[in-house]
Amino acid sequence: MKFKTETNNSCFRFGLCLALAVGMLGCGNETLRFHLDMVWIRSNEDPEVAFQPEQLQNLSNVLGAVFGTPNKPHVLQDSDIGVEKLVNRDLLQLAAGPVWNDPQGKSHGLYRKHCAHCHGVSGDGAGSTAAYLNPYPRDYRRGIFKFKSTPKGEKPTNSDLEKTLLEGIPGTSMPSFVLLPDDEIAALVDYVKFLSIRGEVERNLVLELSDLEEGELLVSDETLEDGKELIQDAVSFVVNRWSRAESKVAIPAACPSSADPRTATGEEMERSITRGYHLFHGVIANCFTCHGETALGDGQLDLFDDWTEELQPKDPERHAELMSLAQRPQPARNLRPRNLRLGIYRGGRRPLDIYWRLINGIDGAKMPQVPMVDPNDPGKPGMSDSDLWDLINYVRSLPYETLSRPAYQSQTDHVQLTKPL
Amino acid sequence: MLTPKSKRPFPRWPHGMAVLLVVATFPLIWVGGLVTTYDAGMAVEDWPTTRGYNLLLYPWQTWIAGPWDVFIEHGHRLLGFLVGVLTITLNVAVWLRDYRRWMRWVALAALGLVLTQGILGGMRVIQNSQQLALIHGCVGPLFFALTVAIAAFTSRWWNARDLRLQHPAAGKLHRLAVLTFVLAYVQLILGAQLRHLPVDASLGMFRGVVWAHLFFAAVLTVYVLSLAGRIVAQYRRLTHLLVPALGISLLLLVQLALGAATWVVKYSWPTFAVAWKWTQYYTIQADGMLQSSITTAHVANGSLILATAILLALRSTRLVQRGVVQTPLGDGYLGEAVA
Amino acid sequence: MQTRSTGSSISKIVLAGALVFTLGCDNRVSIDRYAPNSQSVSKLRSLLEESGDEDLDGDLDGDLSEESGDGGARTENDSPATNPTGYATLRGQVIIRGVPPANPELTVSRDTDMCGTSAQDLQLVVGANGGIQNVLIYAEDIPEAWCNPSALEVSEDFIFDQKNCVFLTRVAAFQTSQKMKILNSDPKGHNTDFSPRFGASYNQLIAAGGYGYYQTEAEEKQPVSVKCAIHPWMQAWLFPRSNGYFAVTDAEGNFEVPNLPAGVKITLRAWHEIPKYIQNVTVSGEKQKWSKGRFNRTLEADGVLDLSVTIDAGEFD
């Protein structure tokens, strides 16, 4: 008899656990939607008059009209704006929606399968895992991407985004998707662009909204034409920026054979690296100011990247509010200049990648462009193309350089070296 | 004296079938884990048919040569079918050869569970529901544990009620083993929650489940080690307890390592590891061999822990003093004499 | 007894589990509550996707805004057909009323030999007479046809310099036709970093004693923050405009915007770094509310409008 009750008891326990699992069924399942950028909305609110709920509802409707929903993204049918030239409608639909395979075996819902858990359904970089990742997942909605062939303020090209997807980013949670077929990568690239455009249009519309009079809607029955123009301008502005990305790619100047690792003699390379060493510590390139005298990435530790800086108003209460709206845990993480002695380059380790980082700077991460000489203006201090390759050679040699190499001793050294050796 | 009954030959069929079922179910769990790892649950969009074909008639060339996600999803269905057939066979064997009436109910329960599980899996496909996938993922290991239990019930050792095994302190051991099983299952559900996180889950939900999973990992470790410690200290001469006790300890250690590795291959090194430079060289490969095998191994190993725990929980009941002395005999089949 | 204690520990564990599950429930992202309204969405979509020339089911003011032309211009001009009758000057003084709040102290974290050991963040600069420096006054949405040629043809370089880790012009407006020359008069490197919304972005190292150029392609709607990443406390504001109808108050708080179109209603805006758009003002003794910093004036041809603007110190907290 006792045995029997014992069994019943454990049955009861299994049952409890099962019931708990089944209990999950009852959880609400609201249809997925894109969320508004509440951080940006709060940041651009008139301190005296908050945005009215009708204004924000109107904004959400406008965005819904232009961009659709996560299940059914919309490509605005307006050839003057040209969203359809930028993102392929079919690829977009492939990346959007829930995960499933169609009878032809094509994978759908790629974004949710591979990206959304970290980057969020809206591309806000606040997916459920985000708080545990270092660095945090990218928020696409600012339209800023770090690793690209174009300068600050310009958009990445398709191949820049593809490269990040295919290679991943070492030392971060961003995986390499090299095992995905090409069309899936292309679909993800288009979807990331789509989310980024959506987010940036939203930001621009919020700025427009903040410029309107109290309570005024972006577009209402009374202001149909004006509102239409406002929206079209906002969308076409962002679309134009993306369309011109290809034309903004920095084409590298030829590397002189005496600085090219494939052709230079050992002695030539050594000289090139030494020249790069002096450039690194000189006041033209100024690399040492942030990357540190020893290139360990310890020169400038109190900056924030552009995404975090937005959450740093001087008022601590406001700061706490924005941090929680952005779903970022306290304290905010500082921007760390790369430790160049590791030999890990998040944007890629080819000489070309480092060339792009130097000539374009790193958007969103404060790294400036190096100043270049101007052939029409001999008085302007700057670096020549061959200086740039010397600097690249030095940066690439840093992981192998011993720390015991005498560092630049005094501040005056930096000052005197305005011209490289 | 119960001589007439005990002289009946011990029925090998039910036990053989049950062991076969266990052996077939473990790969099913493994492949099911793979399906979730590759998010291939919707690789075939129809059910119970596969791409319009009857499950068994889906051209095997297309299956073998087809895309990986279809390969594992259809494979999971085929294996599921096989396990279903084996469960039916087990029922037949138990019905015909086992003399214990309650065993028929247990076998029937297994059949019911495997059918439910199949339908859950099917509904998960038809509704493309993450929640059903989660439940499907939680019921699977439960069925696995039940097959192990049936294998234990039908074994010769179980039926040879050796009263010399009874031990006054065995009640404690038994309770410990049952608790370990419950904990292992709660832990498994938490893990399933992590794997089936809704795409729009909040950061708080992820945080809650991760920390609960870590907390229960710690609790389970304490329980498993104390259970194993008790067995080694007091019952080490009972191979039937000692082997699973050592097994579950080993599995647990492997599981802890696999769990930590799963985090790394999915989300990279935790923040504090940035200080160790070598961690920074690693680039995760999505759906790569390392990622998918470690993650799936963690899942499958969790089921093994659960199965070992139920084995210990059941075997330890045999040590509990019942106070009812039915027979002074040692080895011998008791058949329906069990109260 | 033992069984009971075990039972209670089981229930504790199960309860803890249940807690986790209930936590799990209802824990979907809820950032905002503005789900798009499907009816409005389809209406807006058909509005946006109809071919541009078609009339909007007899919409009344459709023609009106089309002629005013300027993208996004939403000021209610009486009638764009009215042309300016001439040009006039707007000038005045911006004065603070009350005790100005102290500027925050800055932490000079590097290069103290060059930057000094302490510095104030010169957000608010008040002259001896109470005049507020660095208030920006500009005219909004003036059609190009209305502009005086003198407000359009500026082509000399706009000089933007930095010395001792201070941008020498804290708030500066310039015309998009001007090339901006960014100087570094310090013996160490600076980087000048700004991200306008419409124009090209800029973040370049300016070598010690060197300079760089910036040419923008578009005017901005709001002043753009300028920073230096090497010396993060440095701050300035830039405002590229397509015409010359802007002024920044001098050390006494004086400003003058000459050659504004007269005889038509124009919208002016006032901006300062701390309150951003200046909304609460007293003009010639009369309290006024300049919503979003806007105030409308119709100037008389060849006339001079003198504005005496007083702002409460409280606006700068």
Coordinates of C-alpha atoms in Angstrom, one line a residue, chain B:
Chain B
M1 CA 4.5 -20.5 -0.4
L2 CA 4.2 -19.2 -3.9
T3 CA 6.1 -21.9 -5.7
P4 CA 3.7 -22.4 -8.6
K5 CA 3.9 -18.9 -9.7
S6 CA 7.5 -18.3 -9.1
K7 CA 8.3 -21.3 -11.2
R8 CA 6.9 -19.6 -14.2
P9 CA 9.8 -18.5 -16.5
F10 CA 10.7 -14.9 -16.3
P11 CA 9.2 -13.1 -19.3
R12 CA 12.1 -11.7 -21.4
W13 CA 9.9 -10.1 -24.1
P14 CA 8.6 -7.1 -22.3
H15 CA 12.0 -6.2 -20.9
G16 CA 13.7 -6.7 -24.3
M17 CA 11.1 -4.5 -25.9
A18 CA 11.4 -1.9 -23.2
V19 CA 15.2 -1.7 -23.6
L20 CA 14.9 -1.5 -27.4
L21 CA 12.5 1.4 -26.9
V22 CA 14.9 3.2 -24.6
V23 CA 17.7 2.7 -27.2
A24 CA 15.4 4.0 -29.9
T25 CA 14.1 6.9 -27.9
F26 CA 17.5 8.4 -27.1
P27 CA 18.4 9.2 -30.7
L28 CA 14.9 10.6 -31.1
I29 CA 15.6 13.0 -28.3
W30 CA 19.0 13.9 -29.8
V31 CA 17.5 14.5 -33.3
G32 CA 14.7 16.5 -31.7
G33 CA 17.3 18.6 -30.0
L34 CA 19.0 19.1 -33.4
V35 CA 15.7 20.2 -34.9
T36 CA 15.5 23.0 -32.3
T37 CA 19.2 23.9 -32.6
Y38 CA 18.8 24.4 -36.3
D39 CA 15.4 26.0 -35.9
A40 CA 14.3 23.3 -38.4
G41 CA 10.9 22.7 -36.8
M42 CA 9.2 24.3 -39.7
A43 CA 11.5 22.9 -42.4
V44 CA 8.6 20.8 -43.5
E45 CA 5.5 22.9 -43.4
D46 CA 2.8 20.1 -43.5
W47 CA 1.9 17.3 -41.0
P48 CA 1.2 14.4 -40.8
T49 CA 2.3 14.3 -44.4
T50 CA 5.8 15.4 -45.5
R51 CA 5.7 17.7 -48.4
G52 CA 2.4 16.1 -49.4
Y53 CA 3.8 12.6 -49.2
N54 CA 2.8 10.0 -46.7
L55 CA 5.4 10.0 -44.0
L56 CA 6.8 6.6 -45.0
L57 CA 6.6 7.3 -48.7
Y58 CA 8.6 10.5 -48.9
P59 CA 11.3 9.6 -51.4
W60 CA 14.3 8.6 -49.4
Q61 CA 16.7 10.0 -52.1
T62 CA 15.1 13.4 -51.7
W63 CA 15.3 13.1 -48.0
I64 CA 19.0 12.0 -47.9
A65 CA 20.2 14.4 -50.5
G66 CA 17.9 17.3 -49.6
P67 CA 18.7 20.3 -47.4
W68 CA 20.0 19.6 -43.9
D69 CA 17.0 21.1 -42.0
V70 CA 14.5 18.9 -44.0
F71 CA 16.8 15.9 -43.4
I72 CA 16.7 16.3 -39.7
E73 CA 13.1 17.2 -39.4
H74 CA 11.9 14.3 -41.6
G75 CA 14.4 12.1 -39.8
H76 CA 12.9 13.2 -36.5
R77 CA 9.4 12.2 -37.8
L78 CA 10.6 8.8 -39.1
L79 CA 12.3 8.1 -35.8
G80 CA 9.2 9.2 -33.9
F81 CA 7.2 6.8 -36.0
L82 CA 9.6 4.0 -35.2
V83 CA 9.3 4.8 -31.5
G84 CA 5.6 4.8 -31.8
V85 CA 5.6 1.3 -33.4
L86 CA 8.0 0.1 -30.8
T87 CA 5.7 1.4 -28.0
I88 CA 2.8 -0.5 -29.6
T89 CA 4.9 -3.7 -29.7
L90 CA 5.9 -3.1 -26.1
N91 CA 2.2 -2.9 -25.2
V92 CA 1.6 -6.2 -27.0
A93 CA 4.5 -7.8 -25.2
V94 CA 3.4 -6.5 -21.8
W95 CA -0.2 -7.5 -22.4
L96 CA 0.7 -11.0 -23.4
R97 CA 3.6 -11.8 -21.2
D98 CA 3.6 -9.6 -18.1
Y99 CA 1.5 -10.9 -15.3
R100 CA 1.1 -7.6 -13.5
R101 CA -2.1 -5.9 -14.3
W102 CA -0.8 -2.4 -13.4
M103 CA 2.1 -2.9 -15.9
R104 CA -0.5 -2.9 -18.7
W105 CA -1.7 0.5 -17.5
V106 CA 1.9 1.8 -17.4
A107 CA 2.6 0.5 -20.9
L108 CA -0.7 2.0 -22.1
A109 CA 0.3 5.3 -20.5
A110 CA 3.5 5.2 -22.5
L111 CA 1.5 4.7 -25.7
G112 CA -0.8 7.6 -24.8
L113 CA 2.2 9.8 -24.1
V114 CA 4.0 9.0 -27.3
L115 CA 0.8 9.6 -29.2
T116 CA 0.3 12.9 -27.4
Q117 CA 3.8 13.8 -28.1
G118 CA 3.4 13.1 -31.8
I119 CA 0.3 15.2 -32.0
L120 CA 2.0 18.0 -30.1
G121 CA 4.8 17.9 -32.6
G122 CA 2.3 18.0 -35.4
M123 CA 0.3 20.8 -34.0
R124 CA 3.5 22.7 -33.4
V125 CA 4.1 22.5 -37.2
I126 CA 0.5 23.2 -38.2
Q127 CA 0.2 26.2 -35.9
N128 CA 3.9 27.2 -36.2
S129 CA 3.8 27.7 -32.5
Q130 CA 6.8 28.3 -30.3
Q131 CA 4.8 27.4 -27.2
L132 CA 3.8 24.0 -28.5
A133 CA 7.4 23.5 -29.5
L134 CA 8.4 24.2 -26.0
I135 CA 5.8 21.7 -24.6
H136 CA 6.8 19.2 -27.2
G137 CA 10.4 19.6 -26.1
C138 CA 9.4 19.1 -22.4
V139 CA 7.2 16.0 -23.0
G140 CA 9.9 14.2 -25.0
P141 CA 12.3 13.7 -22.1
L142 CA 9.4 12.7 -19.9
F143 CA 8.5 9.9 -22.3
F144 CA 12.2 8.9 -22.4
A145 CA 12.2 8.7 -18.6
L146 CA 9.0 6.6 -18.7
T147 CA 10.6 4.1 -21.2
V148 CA 13.5 3.8 -18.7
A149 CA 11.0 3.2 -15.9
I150 CA 9.3 0.5 -17.9
A151 CA 12.6 -1.1 -18.6
A152 CA 13.3 -1.0 -14.9
F153 CA 9.9 -2.5 -14.0
T154 CA 10.3 -5.3 -16.4
S155 CA 13.8 -6.1 -15.4
R156 CA 14.8 -9.3 -13.6
W157 CA 16.4 -7.4 -10.8
W158 CA 13.2 -5.5 -10.1
N159 CA 11.1 -8.6 -10.1
A160 CA 13.5 -10.5 -7.9
R161 CA 12.4 -8.9 -4.7
D162 CA 15.4 -9.5 -2.7
L163 CA 14.5 -8.7 0.8
R164 CA 18.0 -8.8 1.9
L165 CA 18.4 -5.5 0.1
Q166 CA 16.0 -3.7 2.4
H167 CA 17.7 -1.1 4.5
P168 CA 16.2 0.9 7.4
A169 CA 17.7 4.2 6.0
A170 CA 16.7 3.6 2.4
G171 CA 13.6 5.9 2.7
K172 CA 15.9 8.9 2.8
L173 CA 17.8 7.7 -0.2
H174 CA 14.6 7.1 -2.1
R175 CA 13.3 10.6 -1.3
L176 CA 16.6 12.1 -2.3
A177 CA 16.5 10.2 -5.6
V178 CA 12.9 11.3 -6.3
L179 CA 13.8 14.9 -5.5
T180 CA 16.8 14.7 -7.8
F181 CA 14.5 13.5 -10.6
V182 CA 12.0 16.4 -10.0
L183 CA 14.8 18.9 -10.0
A184 CA 16.3 17.5 -13.1
Y185 CA 13.0 17.9 -14.8
V186 CA 12.4 21.4 -13.6
Q187 CA 15.9 22.2 -14.9
L188 CA 15.1 20.6 -18.2
I189 CA 12.0 22.7 -18.5
L190 CA 14.0 25.9 -17.8
G191 CA 16.5 24.9 -20.5
A192 CA 13.6 24.3 -22.9
Q193 CA 12.4 27.8 -22.1
L194 CA 15.7 29.2 -23.0
R195 CA 15.8 27.3 -26.3
H196 CA 12.2 28.3 -27.2
L197 CA 12.4 31.9 -26.1
P198 CA 9.7 33.9 -28.0
V199 CA 11.3 36.1 -30.5
D200 CA 9.9 39.2 -28.8
A201 CA 10.7 38.0 -25.2
S202 CA 11.6 40.8 -22.9
L203 CA 15.1 41.2 -21.5
G204 CA 13.7 40.4 -18.1
M205 CA 12.3 37.1 -19.2
F206 CA 15.7 36.0 -20.6
R207 CA 17.4 37.2 -17.5
G208 CA 14.9 35.4 -15.2
V209 CA 15.2 32.1 -17.1
V210 CA 19.0 32.2 -17.3
W211 CA 19.4 32.9 -13.6
A212 CA 16.8 30.3 -12.7
H213 CA 18.6 27.8 -14.9
L214 CA 21.9 28.6 -13.2
F215 CA 20.3 28.5 -9.8
F216 CA 18.7 25.1 -10.4
A217 CA 22.0 23.8 -11.9
A218 CA 23.6 24.6 -8.6
V219 CA 20.8 23.0 -6.6
L220 CA 20.8 19.9 -8.8
T221 CA 24.5 19.6 -8.5
V222 CA 24.2 19.5 -4.7
Y223 CA 21.4 16.9 -4.9
V224 CA 23.2 14.7 -7.4
L225 CA 26.4 14.7 -5.5
S226 CA 24.8 14.0 -2.2
L227 CA 22.8 11.2 -3.7
A228 CA 25.8 9.7 -5.3
G229 CA 27.8 10.3 -2.1
R230 CA 25.2 8.5 0.0
I231 CA 25.1 5.5 -2.4
V232 CA 28.9 5.3 -2.5
A233 CA 29.1 5.5 1.3
Q234 CA 26.3 3.1 2.2
Y235 CA 25.3 1.0 -0.8
R236 CA 28.4 0.6 -2.8
R237 CA 28.1 -3.1 -3.0
L238 CA 24.8 -2.8 -4.9
T239 CA 26.1 -2.5 -8.4
H240 CA 22.6 -1.6 -9.6
L241 CA 22.7 1.6 -7.6
L242 CA 26.4 2.3 -7.7
V243 CA 26.7 2.3 -11.5
P244 CA 23.8 4.7 -12.1
A245 CA 25.0 6.8 -9.2
L246 CA 28.5 7.1 -10.6
G247 CA 26.9 7.6 -14.1
I248 CA 24.7 10.5 -13.0
S249 CA 27.7 12.2 -11.3
L250 CA 29.7 11.9 -14.5
L251 CA 26.8 13.1 -16.6
L252 CA 26.3 16.0 -14.3
L253 CA 29.9 17.1 -14.6
V254 CA 29.7 16.8 -18.4
Q255 CA 26.5 18.7 -18.3
L256 CA 27.9 21.6 -16.4
A257 CA 30.8 21.8 -18.9
L258 CA 28.5 21.5 -21.8
G259 CA 26.2 24.2 -20.4
A260 CA 29.1 26.7 -20.0
A261 CA 30.3 25.8 -23.5
T262 CA 26.8 26.3 -24.9
W263 CA 26.8 29.9 -23.7
V264 CA 30.2 30.5 -25.2
V265 CA 29.4 29.1 -28.6
K266 CA 26.1 30.9 -28.7
Y267 CA 26.7 34.2 -27.0
S268 CA 30.5 34.4 -26.8
W269 CA 32.5 34.8 -23.6
P270 CA 30.9 36.6 -20.7
T271 CA 31.9 40.1 -20.0
F272 CA 34.4 39.2 -17.3
A273 CA 36.3 37.0 -19.7
V274 CA 37.3 40.1 -21.8
A275 CA 40.3 40.3 -19.4
W276 CA 41.6 37.1 -20.8
K277 CA 43.0 38.0 -24.2
W278 CA 42.8 34.6 -25.7
T279 CA 39.0 34.7 -25.5
Q280 CA 38.9 37.6 -27.9
Y281 CA 40.2 35.6 -30.8
Y282 CA 37.1 33.5 -31.1
T283 CA 34.5 34.2 -33.7
I284 CA 31.3 32.3 -33.3
Q285 CA 30.1 30.4 -36.3
A286 CA 26.3 30.4 -36.5
D287 CA 24.9 26.9 -37.0
G288 CA 28.5 25.6 -37.1
M289 CA 29.5 22.1 -36.1
L290 CA 30.8 23.3 -32.7
Q291 CA 27.8 25.3 -31.9
S292 CA 25.2 22.8 -32.9
S293 CA 26.8 19.8 -31.5
I294 CA 27.6 21.3 -28.1
T295 CA 24.1 22.8 -27.8
T296 CA 22.4 19.6 -28.8
A297 CA 24.7 17.5 -26.6
H298 CA 23.7 19.7 -23.7
V299 CA 20.0 19.0 -24.4
A300 CA 20.4 15.2 -24.9
N301 CA 22.6 14.9 -21.9
G302 CA 19.9 16.6 -19.8
S303 CA 17.6 13.8 -20.8
L304 CA 20.1 11.2 -19.8
I305 CA 20.4 12.8 -16.4
L306 CA 16.7 12.7 -16.1
A307 CA 16.6 9.0 -17.1
T308 CA 19.4 8.1 -14.7
A309 CA 17.6 9.9 -11.9
I310 CA 14.4 8.0 -12.5
L311 CA 16.3 4.8 -12.6
L312 CA 17.8 5.6 -9.2
A313 CA 14.5 6.7 -7.8
L314 CA 12.9 3.4 -8.9
R315 CA 15.7 1.1 -7.9
S316 CA 16.0 2.8 -4.5
T317 CA 12.3 2.0 -3.7
R318 CA 13.4 -1.6 -3.7
L319 CA 15.5 -0.9 -0.7
V320 CA 12.8 0.7 1.3
Q321 CA 11.4 -1.6 4.1
R322 CA 7.8 -2.3 3.4
G323 CA 7.1 -4.0 6.6
V324 CA 5.2 -6.7 4.6
V325 CA 7.1 -9.9 4.5
Q326 CA 5.7 -11.9 1.7
T327 CA 8.4 -14.4 1.2
P328 CA 11.6 -15.4 2.9
L329 CA 13.0 -16.4 -0.5
G330 CA 16.0 -14.7 -2.0
D331 CA 16.2 -14.7 -5.8
G332 CA 13.0 -15.8 -7.5
Y333 CA 10.4 -14.4 -9.6
L334 CA 7.4 -13.2 -7.7
G335 CA 5.1 -12.4 -10.4
E336 CA 1.8 -11.1 -9.2
A337 CA 2.7 -11.6 -5.7
V338 CA 3.8 -8.1 -5.5
A339 CA 1.3 -6.3 -3.3

